């Protein structure tokens, strides 16, 4: 059902980068925390055309102590120093019969605002995927709830924009269906919606459109005894995929957490229990970096072990010098951090060789979500800091070497 959100404006407060026309210079660093009194969970981050940042989150909120606690989508716009400019909640306080969760955000080019994917859960607990368009000030322009099979739970995962300006939504239904929906940019109605059945899959929250308008997404798939990385490429309106690859080694387990288009190939990060030179699974997991060609064939895999602990790459994006940046959360004991989990950055060249690594964070549990390189050469890191039972959105800016002054 198509509906325009009632919103509440509280004034107080990507995707892979294109390096063309950008001249990296000096970088100012900062640490910013955002919380509305209940739990705020960081979901995704977009770079704005004015040099600022758009933070997407899911928040728990109630208007009065007597109200029921509901989840809503939160969007915070900051300047280039992380200072808040405005904040929006979707929907506003008056909507109390449904819960909303956020998943991914993309900047619409040329001042077109932001396109957001997420989910809406009705009073019965059945979810639909949600696509929301807002303008440059965060004001809602249009929205649509999607359900390929009404009555079956569907959850929004990724969002992208094709060459015509239409929006592509990636969603999941149950544990075995992946859905691609194309939405007309003018009418905001579906043009096509195609489901792909291929075994139990947990989708990553990123959708990429290539130069021929084909859709690519990734995630984790469990097929019989194999647990590995899934990479899918298809024409959005076609029930047949160009490829649907299960990238796994028998006897080992790999989890694909994020991927990025990198020139003509793709790079994937996540975790693996396969240890170099060993024929048996390790007792812990390591961050991995996997290069895959345009046909879904693995070119190389590199792992980054950190002592005896479970680690996973959460985000991978390109950098201005033609390399890549991976964000993880790592146990502080293994990286000489400040306590519990800390943010852990790995700067790589195009082949997975480490240029530098950096760890930083609070003395609480810091869970990394996404890292992007800003126009000035520094790195913007979004995550969730868990202090006791409270979840707080964290935005940090490092210098070009991953350090905070």
Coordinates of C-alpha atoms in Angstrom, one line a residue:
X1 CA 0.0 0.0 0.0
X2 CA 1.4 3.4 -1.0
X3 CA 1.3 6.1 1.6
X4 CA 3.1 9.4 2.4
X5 CA 4.6 9.5 5.8
X6 CA 3.6 11.8 8.6
X7 CA 6.9 13.1 9.9
X8 CA 8.4 14.8 12.9
X9 CA 11.2 17.3 12.5
X10 CA 13.5 17.9 15.5
X11 CA 15.9 20.7 14.8
X12 CA 19.0 20.3 17.0
X13 CA 21.0 18.1 15.9
X14 CA 27.7 4.4 0.1
X15 CA 28.5 2.8 -1.9
X16 CA 31.8 2.9 -3.5
X17 CA 33.4 6.3 -4.0
X18 CA 34.3 7.8 -7.4
X19 CA 37.7 9.5 -7.2
X20 CA 37.3 11.7 -10.2
X21 CA 37.6 15.4 -9.5
X22 CA 38.6 14.9 -5.9
X23 CA 41.9 16.3 -4.4
X24 CA 42.6 14.8 -1.0
X25 CA 44.1 17.3 1.5
X26 CA 44.4 17.7 5.2
X27 CA 41.8 16.1 7.4
X28 CA 40.2 17.2 10.6
X29 CA 39.2 14.4 13.0
X30 CA 36.3 14.2 15.4
X31 CA 34.1 11.8 17.5
X32 CA 30.3 12.4 17.7
X33 CA 27.6 10.5 19.6
X34 CA 23.9 10.6 18.9
X35 CA 21.2 9.2 21.1
X36 CA 17.5 10.1 21.8
X37 CA 17.2 8.5 25.2
X38 CA 16.5 5.0 24.2
X39 CA 18.3 2.6 21.9
X40 CA 19.7 4.1 18.6
X41 CA 21.3 1.7 16.2
X42 CA 23.5 2.8 13.3
X43 CA 22.5 1.2 10.0
X44 CA 24.2 3.1 7.0
X45 CA 25.9 6.2 5.9
X46 CA 25.8 8.4 2.8
X47 CA 28.1 11.3 1.8
X48 CA 26.3 14.5 0.9
X49 CA 27.1 16.8 -2.0
X50 CA 27.9 19.6 0.5
X51 CA 30.6 17.5 2.2
X52 CA 28.5 16.5 5.1
X53 CA 27.1 13.1 6.1
X54 CA 23.6 11.5 6.3
X55 CA 23.4 9.0 9.1
X56 CA 20.7 6.3 8.9
X57 CA 19.6 4.6 12.0
X58 CA 16.8 2.7 13.8
X59 CA 15.6 4.2 17.0
X60 CA 13.3 3.1 19.9
X61 CA 11.1 5.9 21.0
X62 CA 7.9 6.8 22.9
X63 CA 6.3 10.2 23.4
X64 CA 5.4 9.8 27.1
X65 CA 6.4 7.3 29.8
X66 CA 2.9 5.7 29.4
X67 CA 3.3 5.1 25.7
X68 CA 4.4 1.8 24.2
X69 CA 8.0 1.7 22.9
X70 CA 8.1 1.7 19.0
X71 CA 10.9 1.6 16.6
X72 CA 11.2 4.2 13.9
X73 CA 13.7 5.2 11.2
X74 CA 16.0 8.0 12.2
X75 CA 18.0 10.2 9.7
X76 CA 20.6 12.7 10.9
X77 CA 22.3 15.2 8.6
X78 CA 25.6 16.6 9.8
X79 CA 28.1 19.1 8.3
X80 CA 31.6 18.0 7.3
X81 CA 32.8 18.2 10.9
X82 CA 30.0 15.9 12.2
X83 CA 28.0 18.7 13.7
X84 CA 24.2 18.0 13.5
X85 CA 22.2 20.2 11.2
X86 CA 18.8 18.4 11.3
X87 CA 17.2 15.2 12.4
X88 CA 14.1 13.4 11.1
X89 CA 12.0 10.5 12.5
X90 CA 9.9 8.4 10.1
X91 CA 7.1 8.3 10.8
X92 CA 6.2 10.9 13.5
X93 CA 4.9 10.4 17.0
X94 CA 1.3 10.1 15.9
X95 CA 1.9 6.7 14.2
X96 CA 1.8 4.2 17.0
X97 CA 0.4 1.0 15.3
X98 CA 3.5 -0.1 13.3
X99 CA 7.2 -0.5 13.8
X100 CA 9.8 0.8 11.3
X101 CA 13.4 -0.3 10.9
X102 CA 16.1 1.1 8.5
X103 CA 18.5 -0.8 6.4
X104 CA 20.3 1.2 3.6
X105 CA 20.6 4.7 2.2
X106 CA 21.7 6.2 -1.1
X107 CA 22.2 9.8 -2.1
X108 CA 20.1 10.8 -5.1
X109 CA 22.3 12.8 -7.4
X110 CA 22.0 16.5 -8.2
X111 CA 20.2 17.6 -5.1
X112 CA 17.5 14.9 -5.3
X113 CA 17.6 14.0 -1.6
X114 CA 18.0 10.5 -0.3
X115 CA 16.4 7.1 -1.0
X116 CA 16.1 4.7 2.0
X117 CA 15.2 1.1 2.3
X118 CA 13.9 -0.6 5.4
X119 CA 10.9 -2.6 6.8
X120 CA 7.6 -1.8 8.3
X121 CA 6.0 -4.3 10.8
X122 CA 2.3 -4.2 11.4
X123 CA 0.4 -4.9 14.7
X124 CA 0.2 -8.7 13.8
X125 CA 4.0 -8.8 13.4
X126 CA 4.0 -9.3 9.6
X127 CA 6.6 -7.1 7.9
X128 CA 6.8 -5.5 4.4
X129 CA 9.8 -4.0 2.8
X130 CA 9.8 -0.2 2.7
X131 CA 11.2 2.3 0.2
X132 CA 11.2 6.0 1.3
X133 CA 12.3 9.1 -0.6
X134 CA 13.2 12.3 1.3
X135 CA 14.4 15.7 0.0
X136 CA 17.7 17.5 0.9
X137 CA 16.2 18.6 4.2
X138 CA 14.9 15.1 5.1
X139 CA 11.3 15.9 4.3
X140 CA 9.4 12.9 3.1
X141 CA 8.5 13.0 -0.6
X142 CA 7.0 9.6 -1.2
X143 CA 7.1 6.0 0.1
X144 CA 5.9 2.6 -0.7
X145 CA 5.3 -0.7 1.2
X146 CA 6.2 -3.8 -0.8
X147 CA 5.0 -7.4 -0.4
X148 CA 5.6 -9.8 -3.3
X149 CA 3.4 -12.3 -1.5
X150 CA 1.0 -10.5 0.9
X151 CA 0.8 -12.1 4.3
X152 CA 4.4 -13.4 4.1
X153 CA 7.1 -11.4 5.9
X154 CA 9.3 -9.4 3.6
X155 CA 12.2 -7.2 4.8
X156 CA 14.0 -4.5 2.9
X157 CA 17.8 -4.8 2.6
X158 CA 19.4 -2.7 -0.1
X159 CA 18.7 0.2 -2.4
X160 CA 20.2 1.5 -5.6
X161 CA 19.5 3.9 -8.5
X162 CA 19.8 2.8 -12.2
X163 CA 20.8 4.8 -15.2
X164 CA 17.2 6.0 -15.8
X165 CA 16.9 7.3 -12.3
X166 CA 14.5 4.6 -11.2
X167 CA 15.0 2.9 -7.8
X168 CA 15.9 -0.7 -7.3
X169 CA 15.0 -2.4 -4.0
X170 CA 16.5 -5.6 -2.7
X171 CA 14.5 -7.5 -0.1
X172 CA 14.2 -10.9 1.4
X173 CA 11.2 -13.1 2.2
X174 CA 11.6 -15.9 4.7
X175 CA 14.9 -17.7 4.5
X176 CA 15.0 -18.7 0.9
X177 CA 13.7 -15.9 -1.4
X178 CA 15.5 -12.8 -2.7
X179 CA 13.4 -10.1 -4.3
X180 CA 14.4 -7.3 -6.7
X181 CA 11.8 -4.5 -7.3
X182 CA 12.2 -1.6 -9.7
X183 CA 10.2 1.5 -8.7
X184 CA 9.4 4.3 -11.2
X185 CA 11.0 7.6 -10.1
X186 CA 8.0 9.6 -11.1
X187 CA 5.0 7.6 -10.1
X188 CA 6.8 5.7 -7.2
X189 CA 5.0 2.6 -8.2
X190 CA 6.6 -0.8 -9.0
X191 CA 7.6 -1.5 -12.6
X192 CA 8.6 -5.1 -11.9
X193 CA 9.1 -7.3 -8.9
X194 CA 11.0 -10.6 -9.3
X195 CA 11.6 -13.3 -6.7
X196 CA 14.6 -15.7 -6.8
X197 CA 14.4 -19.0 -4.8
X198 CA 17.8 -20.6 -4.1
X199 CA 18.2 -21.9 -0.6
X200 CA 18.6 -20.3 2.8
X201 CA 20.3 -16.9 2.4
X202 CA 21.1 -14.0 4.7
X203 CA 21.5 -10.9 2.4
X204 CA 24.0 -8.1 2.9
X205 CA 22.5 -4.6 3.0
X206 CA 24.1 -3.5 -0.3
X207 CA 22.8 -3.5 -3.8
X208 CA 24.9 -2.4 -6.8
X209 CA 23.9 -1.5 -10.3
X210 CA 26.6 -2.0 -13.0
X211 CA 27.2 -0.1 -16.2
X212 CA 24.6 -2.2 -18.0
X213 CA 22.0 -1.7 -15.3
X214 CA 22.3 -5.3 -14.0
X215 CA 21.8 -5.7 -10.3
X216 CA 24.4 -7.4 -8.1
X217 CA 24.1 -8.4 -4.4
X218 CA 25.8 -10.6 -1.9
X219 CA 25.3 -12.4 1.4
X220 CA 25.6 -15.7 3.2
X221 CA 24.1 -19.0 1.9
X222 CA 23.8 -22.4 3.6
X223 CA 23.5 -25.2 1.1
X224 CA 23.6 -28.8 2.6
X225 CA 26.9 -28.8 4.6
X226 CA 28.4 -25.8 2.8
X227 CA 28.2 -22.3 4.3
X228 CA 29.7 -19.7 2.1
X229 CA 29.5 -16.4 0.3
X230 CA 26.7 -15.8 -2.2
X231 CA 27.1 -13.4 -5.1
X232 CA 24.2 -12.9 -7.5
X233 CA 24.0 -10.9 -10.8
X234 CA 20.8 -10.4 -12.8
X235 CA 18.7 -8.2 -15.0
X236 CA 16.2 -6.8 -12.4
X237 CA 13.1 -7.8 -14.3
X238 CA 14.4 -11.3 -15.3
X239 CA 13.6 -14.4 -13.3
X240 CA 16.9 -16.0 -14.6
X241 CA 20.2 -14.8 -13.1
X242 CA 23.3 -14.2 -15.1
X243 CA 25.1 -16.0 -12.3
X244 CA 24.3 -17.1 -8.7
X245 CA 27.6 -18.2 -7.2
X246 CA 28.2 -20.1 -3.9
X247 CA 31.8 -19.3 -3.0
X248 CA 32.7 -21.9 -0.4
X249 CA 35.3 -24.5 0.4
X250 CA 34.0 -27.9 1.6
X251 CA 34.7 -28.4 5.3
X252 CA 35.1 -24.7 6.0
X253 CA 32.7 -21.8 6.8
X254 CA 32.7 -18.3 5.2
X255 CA 30.4 -15.4 5.9
X256 CA 30.0 -12.6 3.3
X257 CA 29.2 -9.4 5.2
X258 CA 29.7 -6.7 2.5
X259 CA 30.9 -6.3 -1.0
X260 CA 31.8 -3.5 -3.4
X261 CA 32.2 -3.0 -7.2
X262 CA 35.9 -2.2 -7.9
X263 CA 36.5 -1.4 -11.6
X264 CA 35.4 -4.5 -13.5
X265 CA 35.6 -6.8 -10.6
X266 CA 34.0 -7.2 -7.1
X267 CA 35.6 -7.4 -3.7
X268 CA 34.0 -9.1 -0.7
X269 CA 34.8 -9.0 3.0
X270 CA 33.5 -11.1 5.9
X271 CA 34.9 -13.9 8.0
X272 CA 36.3 -17.4 7.5
X273 CA 37.4 -20.2 9.7
X274 CA 39.9 -21.5 7.1
X275 CA 43.5 -21.0 8.2
X276 CA 46.3 -20.7 5.8
X277 CA 48.1 -24.0 5.2
X278 CA 45.6 -26.0 7.4
X279 CA 43.2 -28.7 6.2
X280 CA 41.0 -28.4 9.2
X281 CA 38.8 -25.4 10.3
X282 CA 40.3 -23.1 12.9
X283 CA 38.8 -22.6 16.3
X284 CA 38.2 -18.9 15.6
X285 CA 37.4 -16.8 12.5
X286 CA 39.5 -14.2 10.6
X287 CA 38.7 -11.2 8.4
X288 CA 38.9 -12.1 4.7
X289 CA 39.2 -10.1 1.5
X290 CA 38.0 -11.8 -1.7
X291 CA 38.5 -10.6 -5.3
X292 CA 35.9 -11.9 -7.8
X293 CA 35.8 -11.3 -11.5
X294 CA 32.8 -10.1 -13.6
X295 CA 31.6 -13.6 -14.0
X296 CA 31.6 -14.5 -10.3
X297 CA 34.9 -16.5 -10.4
X298 CA 37.2 -16.1 -7.3
X299 CA 40.5 -14.5 -8.3
X300 CA 42.2 -14.5 -4.9
X301 CA 41.4 -14.6 -1.1
X302 CA 43.5 -13.0 1.6
X303 CA 42.9 -13.4 5.4
X304 CA 43.9 -11.2 8.3
X305 CA 44.2 -13.2 11.5
X306 CA 44.2 -11.3 14.9
X307 CA 45.4 -13.8 17.6
X308 CA 42.8 -16.3 18.8
X309 CA 39.5 -14.5 18.5
X310 CA 36.5 -14.2 16.2
X311 CA 36.8 -11.3 13.8
X312 CA 34.7 -10.3 10.8
X313 CA 35.0 -7.6 8.1
X314 CA 31.8 -5.5 8.2
X315 CA 32.3 -3.0 5.4
X316 CA 34.5 -2.6 2.3
X317 CA 34.8 0.5 0.1
X318 CA 37.2 2.0 -2.4
X319 CA 39.6 4.7 -1.6
X320 CA 40.8 7.7 -3.5
X321 CA 44.2 6.2 -4.3
X322 CA 42.8 3.1 -5.9
X323 CA 42.9 0.9 -2.8
X324 CA 40.3 -0.3 -0.4
X325 CA 39.3 0.3 3.2
X326 CA 37.8 -2.5 5.4
X327 CA 36.1 -1.8 8.7
X328 CA 35.8 -4.4 11.4
X329 CA 35.1 -4.6 15.1
X330 CA 37.9 -6.5 16.9
X331 CA 38.5 -7.6 20.5
X332 CA 40.6 -5.0 22.2
X333 CA 42.9 -7.6 23.7
X334 CA 44.1 -8.5 20.2
X335 CA 44.6 -5.0 18.9
X336 CA 45.7 -3.2 22.0
X337 CA 42.4 -1.3 22.1
X338 CA 40.5 0.5 24.9
X339 CA 38.2 -2.2 26.0
X340 CA 35.6 -4.7 24.8
X341 CA 35.3 -4.3 21.0
X342 CA 36.9 -1.5 19.1
X343 CA 36.7 -0.2 15.5
X344 CA 39.5 -1.7 13.4
X345 CA 40.5 -0.2 10.0
X346 CA 42.5 -2.1 7.4
X347 CA 43.8 0.0 4.4
X348 CA 44.6 -2.3 1.5
X349 CA 46.0 -2.0 -2.0
X350 CA 44.1 -3.4 -4.9
X351 CA 45.4 -6.9 -4.3
X352 CA 44.8 -7.1 -0.6
X353 CA 48.2 -6.1 0.7
X354 CA 48.0 -4.1 3.9
X355 CA 49.1 -0.4 3.6
X356 CA 48.3 0.3 7.3
X357 CA 45.9 -0.7 10.1
X358 CA 44.4 1.4 12.9
X359 CA 42.3 0.7 16.0
X360 CA 40.3 3.2 18.0
X361 CA 37.1 3.4 20.0
X362 CA 35.6 3.9 23.4
X363 CA 36.1 1.8 26.5
X364 CA 32.7 0.2 25.7
X365 CA 31.6 -2.2 22.9
X366 CA 32.0 -0.5 19.5
X367 CA 30.4 -2.3 16.6
X368 CA 31.5 -1.1 13.1
X369 CA 28.9 -0.6 10.4
X370 CA 30.5 1.3 7.5
X371 CA 33.7 3.2 6.6
X372 CA 33.9 5.7 3.7
X373 CA 36.7 8.0 2.6
X374 CA 35.8 11.6 2.6
X375 CA 36.8 14.1 -0.1
X376 CA 39.6 15.5 2.0
X377 CA 41.3 12.1 2.4
X378 CA 40.2 11.2 5.9
X379 CA 37.9 8.3 6.8
X380 CA 34.4 8.5 8.1
X381 CA 33.4 5.6 10.4
X382 CA 29.9 4.8 11.5
X383 CA 29.0 2.4 14.2
X384 CA 27.0 1.6 17.3
X385 CA 28.5 1.9 20.7
X386 CA 26.9 -0.2 23.4
X387 CA 27.2 1.2 26.9
X388 CA 25.5 -1.2 29.3
X389 CA 22.1 -1.8 27.9
X390 CA 22.1 1.5 25.8
X391 CA 22.9 1.6 22.1
X392 CA 24.3 4.9 20.8
X393 CA 25.1 5.9 17.2
X394 CA 28.8 6.8 16.8
X395 CA 30.2 8.9 14.0
X396 CA 34.0 9.3 13.8
X397 CA 36.4 10.9 11.4
X398 CA 40.0 9.9 11.1
X399 CA 42.9 11.4 9.2
X400 CA 44.2 9.8 6.0
X401 CA 46.1 7.2 8.1
X402 CA 43.2 6.1 10.2
X403 CA 44.2 8.1 13.3
X404 CA 42.1 10.4 15.5
X405 CA 43.9 13.5 17.0

